[in-house]
Coordinates of C-alpha atoms in Angstrom, one line a residue:
M1 CA 8.6 -8.0 -18.8
F2 CA 6.4 -6.2 -16.5
A3 CA 6.5 -4.5 -13.0
L4 CA 3.6 -4.6 -10.6
V5 CA 3.7 -1.6 -8.3
D6 CA 1.3 -2.1 -5.5
G7 CA 0.5 0.0 -2.3
N8 CA 0.8 -2.0 0.8
N9 CA -2.7 -1.7 3.1
F10 CA -3.4 1.1 0.7
Y11 CA -6.1 2.8 2.6
V12 CA -4.3 2.8 6.0
S13 CA -0.9 3.9 4.5
C14 CA -2.9 6.7 2.9
E15 CA -4.1 7.7 6.6
R16 CA -0.6 7.4 8.0
V17 CA 0.9 10.0 5.3
F18 CA -0.9 12.7 7.3
R19 CA -1.2 11.0 10.7
P20 CA 2.5 9.4 11.4
S21 CA 1.3 8.6 15.1
L22 CA -0.8 5.7 13.4
N23 CA 2.3 3.8 12.6
D24 CA 3.0 0.8 14.5
R25 CA -0.6 0.5 15.8
P26 CA -3.3 -1.6 14.8
V27 CA -5.6 0.3 12.4
V28 CA -8.6 -0.5 10.2
V29 CA -10.4 1.6 7.8
L30 CA -14.3 1.1 7.8
S31 CA -16.5 0.9 4.6
N32 CA -19.3 3.4 4.0
N33 CA -21.5 4.0 7.0
D34 CA -18.6 2.3 9.0
G35 CA -19.9 -1.1 8.6
C36 CA -16.8 -3.4 8.0
A37 CA -13.1 -3.4 7.7
I38 CA -12.0 -2.6 4.2
A39 CA -8.4 -2.0 4.9
R40 CA -6.1 -3.4 7.8
S41 CA -2.5 -2.5 9.0
N42 CA -0.3 -5.4 9.4
E43 CA -0.5 -5.0 13.2
A44 CA -4.6 -5.3 12.9
K45 CA -3.8 -8.4 10.4
A46 CA -1.4 -9.8 13.3
M47 CA -4.5 -9.6 15.8
G48 CA -6.3 -12.0 13.3
I49 CA -8.9 -9.3 11.9
K50 CA -10.0 -10.5 8.5
M51 CA -10.9 -8.4 5.5
G52 CA -14.6 -7.5 5.7
A53 CA -14.8 -8.2 9.4
P54 CA -18.1 -6.3 10.5
W55 CA -17.2 -3.6 12.9
F56 CA -19.8 -4.5 15.5
E57 CA -17.8 -8.0 15.8
I58 CA -14.2 -6.4 16.2
R59 CA -15.3 -3.3 18.1
H60 CA -14.4 -4.9 21.5
L61 CA -10.6 -4.8 20.3
A62 CA -10.6 -1.0 20.4
E63 CA -10.7 -1.0 24.1
S64 CA -9.0 -4.4 25.0
E65 CA -6.1 -4.2 22.2
G66 CA -5.9 -0.7 21.1
L67 CA -7.3 -1.1 17.6
L68 CA -8.1 2.2 16.0
A69 CA -11.0 2.5 13.4
L70 CA -11.1 5.0 10.8
S71 CA -13.9 6.0 8.5
A72 CA -12.9 5.7 5.0
N73 CA -11.8 8.9 3.2
F74 CA -12.2 8.1 -0.4
A75 CA -11.5 11.7 -1.7
L76 CA -8.0 11.3 0.0
F77 CA -7.5 7.8 -1.1
G78 CA -8.4 8.7 -4.6
D79 CA -5.8 11.9 -4.5
L80 CA -2.9 9.6 -3.1
S81 CA -3.7 7.0 -5.8
D82 CA -3.4 9.6 -8.7
R83 CA -0.1 11.0 -7.3
M84 CA 1.2 7.2 -7.0
M85 CA 0.0 6.4 -10.6
S86 CA 1.6 9.5 -12.0
L87 CA 4.9 8.6 -10.4
A88 CA 4.8 4.9 -11.2
A89 CA 4.3 5.7 -14.9
G90 CA 7.6 7.2 -15.1
L91 CA 9.2 3.7 -14.4
G92 CA 8.4 2.5 -17.9
P93 CA 7.2 3.4 -21.4
R94 CA 3.5 2.1 -20.7
Q95 CA 1.3 1.7 -17.5
E96 CA -1.9 -0.2 -17.0
I97 CA -3.7 0.8 -13.8
Y98 CA -5.5 -2.1 -12.4
S99 CA -7.0 -0.8 -9.2
I100 CA -6.9 2.3 -6.9
D101 CA -3.4 0.8 -5.6
E102 CA -2.0 -1.4 -8.3
S103 CA -0.6 -0.8 -11.7
F104 CA 1.4 -2.7 -14.3
I105 CA 4.5 -1.1 -15.9
D106 CA 5.8 -2.3 -19.2
L107 CA 9.4 -2.5 -18.8
T108 CA 10.2 -2.9 -22.6
G109 CA 13.5 -0.9 -23.4
V110 CA 14.3 -0.4 -19.8
R111 CA 18.2 -1.2 -19.6
G112 CA 19.7 -3.9 -17.3
D113 CA 19.2 -7.5 -16.4
L114 CA 15.5 -7.4 -15.3
V115 CA 15.5 -11.1 -14.4
E116 CA 18.4 -10.3 -11.8
R117 CA 16.6 -7.2 -10.4
S118 CA 13.5 -9.3 -10.1
H119 CA 15.4 -11.9 -8.2
K120 CA 17.0 -9.1 -5.9
I121 CA 13.7 -7.7 -5.2
R122 CA 12.2 -10.9 -4.2
A123 CA 15.2 -11.7 -2.1
R124 CA 15.1 -8.4 -0.4
R125 CA 11.5 -7.5 0.3
S126 CA 12.2 -5.0 2.9
M127 CA 10.9 -1.4 2.6
S128 CA 14.5 0.0 2.6
Y129 CA 15.2 -1.9 -0.6
V130 CA 12.1 -0.7 -2.4
R131 CA 12.6 2.9 -1.3
Q132 CA 16.2 2.6 -2.9
R133 CA 14.9 1.2 -6.1
L134 CA 12.0 3.5 -6.3
P135 CA 13.2 6.5 -4.4
T136 CA 10.7 9.1 -5.9
L137 CA 7.8 7.0 -5.6
S138 CA 8.3 6.2 -1.7
R139 CA 9.7 9.7 -1.1
D140 CA 6.7 11.7 -2.8
T141 CA 4.1 9.5 -1.4
R142 CA 5.6 9.1 2.1
R143 CA 3.7 5.6 2.1
Q144 CA 4.6 2.2 1.4
A145 CA 4.9 0.7 -2.0
N146 CA 6.2 -2.7 -3.4
A147 CA 7.6 -3.4 -6.8
H148 CA 7.5 -6.9 -8.4
L149 CA 9.0 -7.9 -11.6
G150 CA 8.2 -10.8 -13.5

């Protein structure tokens, strides 16, 4: 069995680590040269902003809806990804990093009923439950992460 550890709205979550004033606000992170939205907060998604939306098409939402656009900080994102991946590696004997914010953890040898844990996690998708199950990961990165077993 494997666990998938996945950062939520990763680039936005990284920015929120150092700028908690961004919490509960609609935020997008823009690509190189601020061309299009490459990450969206849940609040921005609720406004209907699509992944890859060109900034010139959504710029009007900054004034009318309070949308905040940030330029990408790839050095920051890479650093926090490295921290998250090193912490996630401690969850099982092997790790396969899939992307900047996702990795698979081999749970071979991990004790307990993993199927039961999987059902509990799916039934309780709240952040408080994930933080309870992965306290080091969430506390040390101060950002949102989910774990899926299956």
